[in-house]
Coordinates of C-alpha atoms in Angstrom, one line a residue:
X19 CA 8.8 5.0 -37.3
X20 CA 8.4 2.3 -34.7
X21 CA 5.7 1.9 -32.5
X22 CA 4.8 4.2 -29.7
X23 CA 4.5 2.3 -26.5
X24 CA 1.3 2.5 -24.7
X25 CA 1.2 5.3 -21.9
X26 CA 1.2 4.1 -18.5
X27 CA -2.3 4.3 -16.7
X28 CA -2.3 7.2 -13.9
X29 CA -1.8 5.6 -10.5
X30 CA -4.1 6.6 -7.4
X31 CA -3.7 5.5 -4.0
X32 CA -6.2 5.7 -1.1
X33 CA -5.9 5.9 3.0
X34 CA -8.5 2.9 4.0
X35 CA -9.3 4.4 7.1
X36 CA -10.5 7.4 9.2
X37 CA -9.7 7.5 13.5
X38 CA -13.4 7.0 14.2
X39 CA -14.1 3.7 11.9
X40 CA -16.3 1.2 14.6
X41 CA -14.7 -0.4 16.5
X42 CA -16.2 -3.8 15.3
X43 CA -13.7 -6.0 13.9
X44 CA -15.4 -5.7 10.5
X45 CA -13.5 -3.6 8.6
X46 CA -11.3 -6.0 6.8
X47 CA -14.4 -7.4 5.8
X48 CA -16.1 -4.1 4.8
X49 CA -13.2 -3.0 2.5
X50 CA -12.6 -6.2 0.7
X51 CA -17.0 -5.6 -0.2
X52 CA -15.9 -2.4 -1.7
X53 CA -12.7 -3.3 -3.4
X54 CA -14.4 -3.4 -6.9
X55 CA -16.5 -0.4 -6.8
X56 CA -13.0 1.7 -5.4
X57 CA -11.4 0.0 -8.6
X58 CA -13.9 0.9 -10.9
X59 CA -13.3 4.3 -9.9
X60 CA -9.7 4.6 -10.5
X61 CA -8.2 3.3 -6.8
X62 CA -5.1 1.1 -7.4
X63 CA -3.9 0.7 -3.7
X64 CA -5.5 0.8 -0.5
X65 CA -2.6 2.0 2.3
X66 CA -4.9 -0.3 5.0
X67 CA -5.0 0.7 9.0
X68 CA -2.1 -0.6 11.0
X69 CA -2.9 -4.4 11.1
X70 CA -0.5 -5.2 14.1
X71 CA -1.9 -6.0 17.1
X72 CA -2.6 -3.3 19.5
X73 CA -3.0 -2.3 23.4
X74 CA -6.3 -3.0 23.0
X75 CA -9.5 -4.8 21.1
X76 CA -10.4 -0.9 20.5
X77 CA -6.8 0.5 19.6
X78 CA -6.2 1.8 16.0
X79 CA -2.5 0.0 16.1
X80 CA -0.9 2.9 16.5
X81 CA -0.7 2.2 20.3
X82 CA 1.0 -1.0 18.8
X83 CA 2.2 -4.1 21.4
X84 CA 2.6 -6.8 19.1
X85 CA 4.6 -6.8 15.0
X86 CA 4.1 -10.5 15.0
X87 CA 0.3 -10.7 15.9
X88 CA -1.8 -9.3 12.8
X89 CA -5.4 -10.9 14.4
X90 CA -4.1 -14.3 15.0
X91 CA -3.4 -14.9 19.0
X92 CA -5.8 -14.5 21.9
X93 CA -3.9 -10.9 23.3
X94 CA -5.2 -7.8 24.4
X95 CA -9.0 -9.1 25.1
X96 CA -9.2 -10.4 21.6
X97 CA -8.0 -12.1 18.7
X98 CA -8.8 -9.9 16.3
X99 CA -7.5 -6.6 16.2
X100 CA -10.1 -3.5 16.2
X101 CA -10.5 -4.1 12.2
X102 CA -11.0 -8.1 12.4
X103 CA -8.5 -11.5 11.8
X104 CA -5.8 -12.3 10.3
X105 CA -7.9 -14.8 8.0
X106 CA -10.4 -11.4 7.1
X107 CA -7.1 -9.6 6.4
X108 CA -5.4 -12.3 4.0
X109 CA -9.3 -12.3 2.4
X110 CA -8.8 -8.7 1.8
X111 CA -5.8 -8.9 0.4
X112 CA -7.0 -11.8 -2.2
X113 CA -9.9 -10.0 -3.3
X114 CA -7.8 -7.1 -4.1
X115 CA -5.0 -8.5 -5.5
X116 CA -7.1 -10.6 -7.7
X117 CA -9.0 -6.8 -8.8
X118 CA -5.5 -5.9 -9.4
X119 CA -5.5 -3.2 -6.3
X120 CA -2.2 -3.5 -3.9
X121 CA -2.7 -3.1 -0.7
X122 CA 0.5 -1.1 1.3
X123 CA 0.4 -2.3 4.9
X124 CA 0.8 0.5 7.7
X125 CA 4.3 -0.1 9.3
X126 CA 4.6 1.1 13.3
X127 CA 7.7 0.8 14.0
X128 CA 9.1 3.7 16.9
X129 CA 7.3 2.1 19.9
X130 CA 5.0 -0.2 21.6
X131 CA 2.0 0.2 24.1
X132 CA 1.0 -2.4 26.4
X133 CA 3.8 -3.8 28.3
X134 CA 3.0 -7.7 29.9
X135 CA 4.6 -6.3 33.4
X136 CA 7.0 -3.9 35.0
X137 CA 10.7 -3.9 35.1
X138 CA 12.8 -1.3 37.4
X139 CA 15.6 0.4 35.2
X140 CA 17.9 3.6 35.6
X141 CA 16.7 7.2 34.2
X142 CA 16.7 10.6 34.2
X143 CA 14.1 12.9 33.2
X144 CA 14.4 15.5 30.7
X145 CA 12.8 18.9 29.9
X146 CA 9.6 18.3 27.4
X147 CA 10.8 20.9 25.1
X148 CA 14.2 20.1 25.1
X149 CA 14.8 16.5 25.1
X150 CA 18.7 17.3 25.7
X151 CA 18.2 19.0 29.2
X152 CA 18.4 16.4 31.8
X153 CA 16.1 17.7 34.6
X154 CA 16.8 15.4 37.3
X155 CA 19.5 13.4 39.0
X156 CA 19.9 10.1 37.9
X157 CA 17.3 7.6 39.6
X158 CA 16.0 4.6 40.1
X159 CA 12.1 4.1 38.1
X160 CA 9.5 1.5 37.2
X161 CA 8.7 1.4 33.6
X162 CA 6.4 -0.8 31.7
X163 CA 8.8 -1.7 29.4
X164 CA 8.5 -5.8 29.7
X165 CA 7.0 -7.5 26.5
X166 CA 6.7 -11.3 26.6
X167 CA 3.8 -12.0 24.8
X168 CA 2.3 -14.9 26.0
X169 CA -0.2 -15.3 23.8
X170 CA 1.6 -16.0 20.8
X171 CA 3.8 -18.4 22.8
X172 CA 6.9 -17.8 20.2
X173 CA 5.0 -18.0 17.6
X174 CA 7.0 -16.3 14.2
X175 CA 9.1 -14.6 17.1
X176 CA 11.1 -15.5 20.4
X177 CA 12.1 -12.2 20.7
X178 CA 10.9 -10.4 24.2
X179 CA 11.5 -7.3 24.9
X180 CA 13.2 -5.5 28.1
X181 CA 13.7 -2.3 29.7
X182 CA 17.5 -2.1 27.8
X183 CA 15.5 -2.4 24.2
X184 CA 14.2 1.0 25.4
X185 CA 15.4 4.3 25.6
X186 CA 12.5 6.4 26.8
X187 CA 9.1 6.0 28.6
X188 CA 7.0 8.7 30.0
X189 CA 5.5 7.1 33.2
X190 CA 7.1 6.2 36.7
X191 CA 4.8 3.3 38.0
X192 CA 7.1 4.1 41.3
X193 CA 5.6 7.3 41.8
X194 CA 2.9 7.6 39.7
X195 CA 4.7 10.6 37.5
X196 CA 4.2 11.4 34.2
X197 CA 7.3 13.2 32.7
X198 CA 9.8 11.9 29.7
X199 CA 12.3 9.7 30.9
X200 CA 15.5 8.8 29.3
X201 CA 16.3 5.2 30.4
X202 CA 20.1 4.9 31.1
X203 CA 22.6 2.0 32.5
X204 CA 24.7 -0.9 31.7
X205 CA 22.9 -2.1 28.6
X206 CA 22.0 0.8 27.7
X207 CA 23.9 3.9 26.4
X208 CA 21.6 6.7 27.7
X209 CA 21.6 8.7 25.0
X210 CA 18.8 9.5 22.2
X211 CA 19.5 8.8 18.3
X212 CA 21.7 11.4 17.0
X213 CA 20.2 14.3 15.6
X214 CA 20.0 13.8 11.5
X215 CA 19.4 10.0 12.6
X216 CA 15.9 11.4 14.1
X217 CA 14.3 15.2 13.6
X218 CA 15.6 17.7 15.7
X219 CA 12.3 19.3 16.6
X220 CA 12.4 19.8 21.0
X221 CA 16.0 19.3 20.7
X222 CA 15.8 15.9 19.7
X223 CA 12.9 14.1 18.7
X224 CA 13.9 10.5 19.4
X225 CA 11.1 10.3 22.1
X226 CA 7.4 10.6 20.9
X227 CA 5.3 8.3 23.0
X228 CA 5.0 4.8 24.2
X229 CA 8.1 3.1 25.4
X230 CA 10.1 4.3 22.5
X231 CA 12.4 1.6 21.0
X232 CA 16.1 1.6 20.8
X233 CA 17.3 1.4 17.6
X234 CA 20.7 0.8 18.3
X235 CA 20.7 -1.9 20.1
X236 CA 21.5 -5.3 18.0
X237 CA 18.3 -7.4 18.9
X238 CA 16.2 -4.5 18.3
X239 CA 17.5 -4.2 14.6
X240 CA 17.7 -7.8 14.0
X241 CA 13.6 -8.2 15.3
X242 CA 12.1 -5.9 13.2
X243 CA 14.1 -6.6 10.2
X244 CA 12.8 -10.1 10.6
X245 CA 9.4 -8.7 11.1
X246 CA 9.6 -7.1 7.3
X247 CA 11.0 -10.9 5.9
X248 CA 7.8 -12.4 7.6
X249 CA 4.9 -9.9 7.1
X250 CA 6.5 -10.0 3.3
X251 CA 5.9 -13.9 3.2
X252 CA 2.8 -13.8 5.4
X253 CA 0.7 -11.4 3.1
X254 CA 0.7 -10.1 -0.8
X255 CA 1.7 -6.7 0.0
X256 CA 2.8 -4.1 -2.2
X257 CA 4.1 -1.4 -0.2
X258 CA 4.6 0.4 3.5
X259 CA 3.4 2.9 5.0
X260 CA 5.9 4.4 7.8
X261 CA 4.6 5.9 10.9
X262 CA 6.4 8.8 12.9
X263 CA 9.9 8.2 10.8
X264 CA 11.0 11.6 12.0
X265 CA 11.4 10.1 15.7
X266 CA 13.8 6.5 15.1
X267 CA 16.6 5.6 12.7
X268 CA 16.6 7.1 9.2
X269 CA 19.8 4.5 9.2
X270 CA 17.9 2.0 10.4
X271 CA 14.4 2.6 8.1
X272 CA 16.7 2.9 4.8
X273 CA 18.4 -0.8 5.7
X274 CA 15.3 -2.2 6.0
X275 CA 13.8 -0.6 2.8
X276 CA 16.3 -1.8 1.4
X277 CA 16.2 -5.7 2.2
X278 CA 12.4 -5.1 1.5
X279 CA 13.5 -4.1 -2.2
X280 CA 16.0 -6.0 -3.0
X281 CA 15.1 -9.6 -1.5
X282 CA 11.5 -9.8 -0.4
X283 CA 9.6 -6.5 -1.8
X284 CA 10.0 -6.5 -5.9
X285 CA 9.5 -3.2 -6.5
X286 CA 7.1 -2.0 -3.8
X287 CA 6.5 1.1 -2.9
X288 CA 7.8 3.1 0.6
X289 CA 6.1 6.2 1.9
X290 CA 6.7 7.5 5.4
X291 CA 5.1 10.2 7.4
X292 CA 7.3 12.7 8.0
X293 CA 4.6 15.5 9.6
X294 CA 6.6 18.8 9.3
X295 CA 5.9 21.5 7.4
X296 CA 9.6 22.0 6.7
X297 CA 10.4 21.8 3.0
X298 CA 14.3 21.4 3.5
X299 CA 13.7 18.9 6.4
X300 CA 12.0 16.7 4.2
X301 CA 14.4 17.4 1.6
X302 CA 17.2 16.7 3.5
X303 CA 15.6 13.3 4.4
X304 CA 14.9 12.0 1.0
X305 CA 18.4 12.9 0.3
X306 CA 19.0 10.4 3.1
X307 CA 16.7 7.7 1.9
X308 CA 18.5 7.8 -1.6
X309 CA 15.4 8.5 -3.2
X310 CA 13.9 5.3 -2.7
X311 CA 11.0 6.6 -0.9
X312 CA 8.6 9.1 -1.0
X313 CA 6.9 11.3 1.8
X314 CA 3.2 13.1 2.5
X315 CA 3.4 16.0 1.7
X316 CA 2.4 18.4 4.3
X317 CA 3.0 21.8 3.4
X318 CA 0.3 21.2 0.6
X319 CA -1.7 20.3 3.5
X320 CA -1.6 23.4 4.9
X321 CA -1.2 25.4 2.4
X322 CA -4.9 24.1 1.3
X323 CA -6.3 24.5 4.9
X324 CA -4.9 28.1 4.6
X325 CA -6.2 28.9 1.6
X326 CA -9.5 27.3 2.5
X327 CA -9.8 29.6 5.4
X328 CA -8.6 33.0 3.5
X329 CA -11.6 34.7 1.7
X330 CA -10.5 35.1 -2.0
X331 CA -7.4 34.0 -1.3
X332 CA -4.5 34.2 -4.2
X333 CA -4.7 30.4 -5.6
X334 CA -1.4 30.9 -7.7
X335 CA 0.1 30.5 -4.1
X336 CA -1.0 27.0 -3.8
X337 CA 1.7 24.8 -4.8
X338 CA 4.6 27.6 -2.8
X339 CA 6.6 25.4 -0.2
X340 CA 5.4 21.8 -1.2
X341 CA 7.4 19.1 -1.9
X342 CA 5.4 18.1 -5.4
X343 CA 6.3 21.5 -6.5
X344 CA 9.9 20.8 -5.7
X345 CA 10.0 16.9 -5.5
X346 CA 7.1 15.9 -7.7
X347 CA 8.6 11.9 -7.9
X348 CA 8.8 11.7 -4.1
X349 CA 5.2 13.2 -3.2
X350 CA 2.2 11.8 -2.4
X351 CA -0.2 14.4 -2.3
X352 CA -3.4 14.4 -0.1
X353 CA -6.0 16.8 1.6
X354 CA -6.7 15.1 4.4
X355 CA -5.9 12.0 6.6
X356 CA -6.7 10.6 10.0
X357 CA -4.2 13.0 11.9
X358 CA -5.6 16.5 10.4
X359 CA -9.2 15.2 10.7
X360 CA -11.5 17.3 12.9
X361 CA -10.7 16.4 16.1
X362 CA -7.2 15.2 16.3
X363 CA -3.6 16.2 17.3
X364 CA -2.8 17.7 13.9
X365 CA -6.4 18.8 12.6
X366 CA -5.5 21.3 9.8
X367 CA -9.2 22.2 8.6
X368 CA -10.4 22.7 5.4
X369 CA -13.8 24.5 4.2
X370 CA -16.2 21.9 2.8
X371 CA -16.2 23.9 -0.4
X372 CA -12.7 24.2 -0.7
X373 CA -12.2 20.3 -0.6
X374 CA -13.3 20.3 -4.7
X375 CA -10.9 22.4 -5.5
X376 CA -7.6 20.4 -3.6
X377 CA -8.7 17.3 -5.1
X378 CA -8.7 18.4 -8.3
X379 CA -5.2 19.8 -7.7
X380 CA -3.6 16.5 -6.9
X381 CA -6.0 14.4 -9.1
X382 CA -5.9 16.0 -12.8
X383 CA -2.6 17.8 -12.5
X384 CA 0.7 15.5 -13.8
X385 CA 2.6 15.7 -10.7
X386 CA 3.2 13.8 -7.0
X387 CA 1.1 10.7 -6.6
X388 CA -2.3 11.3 -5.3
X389 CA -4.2 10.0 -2.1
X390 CA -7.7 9.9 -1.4
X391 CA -8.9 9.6 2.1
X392 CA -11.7 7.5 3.3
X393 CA -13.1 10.0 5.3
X394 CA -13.7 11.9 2.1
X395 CA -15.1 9.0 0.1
X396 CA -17.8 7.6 3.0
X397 CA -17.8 10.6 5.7
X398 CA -16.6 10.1 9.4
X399 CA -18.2 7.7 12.1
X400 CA -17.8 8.9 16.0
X401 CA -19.0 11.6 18.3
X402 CA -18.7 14.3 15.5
X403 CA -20.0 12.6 12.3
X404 CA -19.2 14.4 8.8
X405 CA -21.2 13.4 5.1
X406 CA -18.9 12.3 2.5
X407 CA -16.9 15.7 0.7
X408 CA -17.1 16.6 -2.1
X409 CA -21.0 16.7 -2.7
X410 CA -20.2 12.8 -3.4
X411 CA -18.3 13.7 -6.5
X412 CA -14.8 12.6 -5.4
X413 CA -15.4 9.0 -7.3
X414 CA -16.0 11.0 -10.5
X415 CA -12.2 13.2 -9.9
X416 CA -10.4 10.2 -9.6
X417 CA -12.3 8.6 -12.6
X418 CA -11.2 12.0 -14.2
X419 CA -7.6 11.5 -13.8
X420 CA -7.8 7.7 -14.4
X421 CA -9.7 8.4 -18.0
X422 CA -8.5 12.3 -19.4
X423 CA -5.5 13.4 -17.0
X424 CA -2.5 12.6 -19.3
X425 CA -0.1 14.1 -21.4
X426 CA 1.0 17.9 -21.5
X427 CA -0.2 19.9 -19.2
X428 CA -0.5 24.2 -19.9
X429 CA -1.2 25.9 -16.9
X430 CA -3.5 29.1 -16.7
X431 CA -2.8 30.5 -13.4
X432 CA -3.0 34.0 -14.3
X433 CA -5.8 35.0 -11.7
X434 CA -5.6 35.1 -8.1
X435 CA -9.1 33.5 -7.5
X436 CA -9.3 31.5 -10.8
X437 CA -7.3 28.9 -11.9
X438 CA -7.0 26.9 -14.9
X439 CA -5.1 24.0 -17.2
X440 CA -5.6 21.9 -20.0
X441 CA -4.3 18.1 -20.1
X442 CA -3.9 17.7 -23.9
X443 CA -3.9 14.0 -23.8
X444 CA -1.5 11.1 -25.3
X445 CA -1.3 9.4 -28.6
X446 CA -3.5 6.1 -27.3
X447 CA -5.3 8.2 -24.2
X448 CA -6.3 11.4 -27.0
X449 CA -9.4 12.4 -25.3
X450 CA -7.9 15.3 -22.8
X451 CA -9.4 17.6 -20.4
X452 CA -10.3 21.4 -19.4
X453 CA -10.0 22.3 -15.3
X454 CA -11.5 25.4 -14.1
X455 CA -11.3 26.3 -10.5
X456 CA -12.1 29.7 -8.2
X457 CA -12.6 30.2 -4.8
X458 CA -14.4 33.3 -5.8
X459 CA -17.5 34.6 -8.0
X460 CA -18.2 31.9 -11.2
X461 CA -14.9 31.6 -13.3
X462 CA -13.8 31.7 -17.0
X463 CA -11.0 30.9 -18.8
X464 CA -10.3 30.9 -22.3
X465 CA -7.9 27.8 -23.1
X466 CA -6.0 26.3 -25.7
X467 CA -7.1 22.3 -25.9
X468 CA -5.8 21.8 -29.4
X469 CA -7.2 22.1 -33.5
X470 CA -7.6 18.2 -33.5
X471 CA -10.5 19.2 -30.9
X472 CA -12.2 22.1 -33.2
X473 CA -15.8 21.4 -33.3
X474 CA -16.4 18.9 -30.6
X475 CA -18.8 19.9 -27.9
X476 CA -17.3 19.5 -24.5
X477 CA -19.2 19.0 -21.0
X478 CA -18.3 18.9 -17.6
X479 CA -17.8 15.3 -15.5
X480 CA -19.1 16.3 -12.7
X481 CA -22.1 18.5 -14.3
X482 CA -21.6 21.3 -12.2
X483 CA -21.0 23.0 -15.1
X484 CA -23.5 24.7 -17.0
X485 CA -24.2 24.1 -20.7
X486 CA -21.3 22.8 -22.9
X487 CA -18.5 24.3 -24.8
X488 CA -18.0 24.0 -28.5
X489 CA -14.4 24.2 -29.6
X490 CA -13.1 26.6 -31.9
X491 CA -11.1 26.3 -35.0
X492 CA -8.5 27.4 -33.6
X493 CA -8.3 25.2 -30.6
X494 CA -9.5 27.5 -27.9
X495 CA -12.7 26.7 -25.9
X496 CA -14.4 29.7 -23.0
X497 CA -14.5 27.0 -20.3
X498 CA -16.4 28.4 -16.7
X499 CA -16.4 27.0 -13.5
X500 CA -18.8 28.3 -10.5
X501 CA -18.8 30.3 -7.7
X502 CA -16.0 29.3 -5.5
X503 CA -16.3 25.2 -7.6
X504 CA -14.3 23.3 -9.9
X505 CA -15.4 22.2 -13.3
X506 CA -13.5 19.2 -15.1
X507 CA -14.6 19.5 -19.3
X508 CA -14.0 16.9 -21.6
X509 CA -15.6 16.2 -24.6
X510 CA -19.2 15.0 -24.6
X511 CA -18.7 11.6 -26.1
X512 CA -15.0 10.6 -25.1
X513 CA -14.6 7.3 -24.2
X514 CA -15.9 6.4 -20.8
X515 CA -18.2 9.4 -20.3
X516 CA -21.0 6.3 -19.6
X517 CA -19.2 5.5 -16.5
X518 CA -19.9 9.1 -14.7
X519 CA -23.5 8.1 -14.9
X520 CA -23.1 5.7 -12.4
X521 CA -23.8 5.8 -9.2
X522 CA -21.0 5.3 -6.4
X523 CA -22.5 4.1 -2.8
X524 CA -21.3 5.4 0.2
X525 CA -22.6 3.6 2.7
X526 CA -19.9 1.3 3.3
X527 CA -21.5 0.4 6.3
X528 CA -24.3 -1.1 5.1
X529 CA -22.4 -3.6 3.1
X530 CA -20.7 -5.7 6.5

């Protein structure tokens, strides 16, 4: 019998950002301090903040004005964007490509914020919850919708953009009205994206905010596709992000992920955010993308902020509706991100106490691709400040799945409060692991681990856990969790139990 090739080393990804992160231009800086402290806990990418210049010093980049200015030009009362240079960024992205962490850049792509100056253009408006009712005759408006970006001077672009690279705005400068206008006229076909091409939420959902690009017009295409050749050459990336990809081209997005793949990106990895708690919509969009992409996945989102709000709710009910249960390769599984914080447009709450309990269901189980959020890890800055989750022990769940969390898994969810499952391990990563979880009074399950384990005395990571369990001849262990907790076992002296004695800092702040 040959050789066994080596199992592959579980993967974890993390968001690098909350909404409320200063505003201080030192947040390139302030990751790149932490990059080996997130490795040693198990964090193989970071998906960073949009890096693209935005309307303001302030902005988050999702109020993007500039793809070709990533902290480098004198634009929008800075140089910098809100997390620092482009010099900080390309130090970032050494320091953690030289830890062997990938950093996936956060691509903005449906519209831009910001306009240099005015241009007058024909439109009509449309009703808000149908985009497809016109509401008014044609007319004659003032959009911001001129981008000539005279800071950069042509720099990595000539490209400017005009009101016929646009098919929607929602402001009149005329009149002062705010409403959603469809921009119409001799450059322009003035008509949205067809529906499949972009969601069909409020009729069609080619409009979301800004001055919304036009993705079929020529220049349009041909700009940002020579955006992905020059960020690819500019910085060691090894993946995107997509923001809003329910509201421009699917066409468009899979051309470009493709040229990404096949000439610039070797191998990297796509991930859009497709907000919707639609299983079949997402489906039917990864059917689209050919499968060379993956999607959050939001209906585990919500499923844990229902759960989370439900007293003794039935936990076997978890995984119902997701897209890891359905489409484990394509998800990336998460709790929480910086639209369903508290506070934002999409806040989907979830109980402190809960927030154990989800990680461990997308950290230790085998399926979707986990993501940790920074909020979690270092707590939230702003007007409504939040401690890290977790009781700090999130660092010690993804050291979990990046130590024990392989091979077989055996489910035990045959409670409605308790869950549990075993990982039984691989032949080079043998160690294994016990998970017991309830949202409830203290937990117990009796579980199978394997005879190899009979007589080793297991313990739980996190030591929330009580005691330790000595495993019977026959494999089985009586493994307990606490009241409404999660407890990870694993035996006492498996290799890298040192490591949870560690401690992880959180003040990330304190380091920049």
């Amino acid at each position: 019998m040959g050789e066994q090739d080596a199992t592959p080393e579980n993967m974890t990804m993390m968001q690098g950002f909350e909404w409320y992160v200063p505003a201080d231009q030192k947040h390139w800086k302030r990751l790149a301090d932490h990059v080996p402290q997130l490795k040693a806990w198990g964090i193989d990418n970071i998906w960073v903040p949009p890096g693209c210049k935005s309307s303001s010093k302030e902005g988050n980049g999702y109020d993007i004005y500039d793809l070709y200015d990533i902290g480098e030009f004198d634009q929008k009362g800075a140089v910098g964007t809100k997390w620092g240079t482009r010099e900080e960024l390309e130090q970032l992205c050494k320091v953690a490509n030289d830890a062997g962490v990938g950093i996936y850049w956060d691509a903005v792509l449906n519209h831009r914020f910001g306009a240099d100056h005015k241009e007058k253009c024909q439109a009509v408006e449309v009703d808000a919850e149908d985009r497809n009712q016109v509401v008014s005759d044609q007319y004659e408006i003032d959009a911001w919708v001129g981008f000539d970006f005279p800071g950069r001077k042509g720099a990595h672009s000539k490209q400017k953009l005009h009101w016929y690279h646009f098919s929607g705005v929602d402001y009149n400068a005329a009149n002062k009205k705010q409403a959603i206008y469809k921009i119409v006229g001799e450059k322009s076909d003035g008509q949205w994206a067809e529906v499949g091409d972009v969601d069909d939420e409020k009729g069609n959902y080619d409009y979301l905010m800004g001055s919304d690009l036009d993705y079929d017009h020529p220049e349009v295409q041909a700009d940002v596709l020579a955006w992905g050749s020059w960020i690819a050459q500019a910085l060691p990336l090894k993946g995107m992000r997509f923001d809003a990809i329910k509201h421009f081209s699917a066409d468009f997005l899979q051309r470009f992920v493709q040229q990404m793949d096949d000439t610039y990106g070797r191998g990297w990895f796509f991930v859009g955010e497709f907000w919707k708690d639609s299983l079949e919509d997402m489906n039917r969009y990864l059917d689209r993308m050919d499968e060379k992409f993956s999607l959050f996945d939001a209906p585990l989102v919500h499923n844990f902020s229902a759960l989370s709000q439900t007293e003794s709710a039935d936990l076997r009910t978890v995984f119902d509706g997701s897209l890891v249960q359905c489409r484990p390769v394509c998800a990336v599984t998460l709790v929480m991100n910086h639209d369903t914080q508290p506070y934002q447009a999409l806040e989907a709450p979830i109980a402190d106490w809960f927030k154990p309990l989800a990680y461990a269901l997308i950290l230790l189980r085998g399926e979707g691709y986990p993501c940790l959020w920074y909020g979690d890890l270092y707590g939230i800055r702003g007007e409504h400040p939040f401690p890290p989750s977790c009781g700090g022990m999130l660092p010690r769940l993804a050291l979990a799945r990046k130590l024990y969390a392989y091979g077989e898994q055996a489910d035990y969810f045959d409670h409605p409060t308790c869950l549990g499952w075993v990982r039984y391990g691989t032949h080079d990563r043998r160690a294994g692991a016990a998970v017991v979880l309830s949202n409830a009074g203290p937990g117990t399950k009796r579980m199978h681990v394997g005879e190899m384990h009979a007589g080793e005395r297991w313990t739980d990571v996190l030591g929330w856990g009580e005691g330790e369990v000595v495993i019977g001849e026959d494999g089985f262990g009586e493994f307990t969790c606490g009241q409404c907790s999660v407890s990870v076992w694993v035996r006492d002296d498996a290799e890298g139990r040192d490591k949870f004695k560690e401690e992880f800092n959180s003040d990330i702040y304190g380091t920049a």
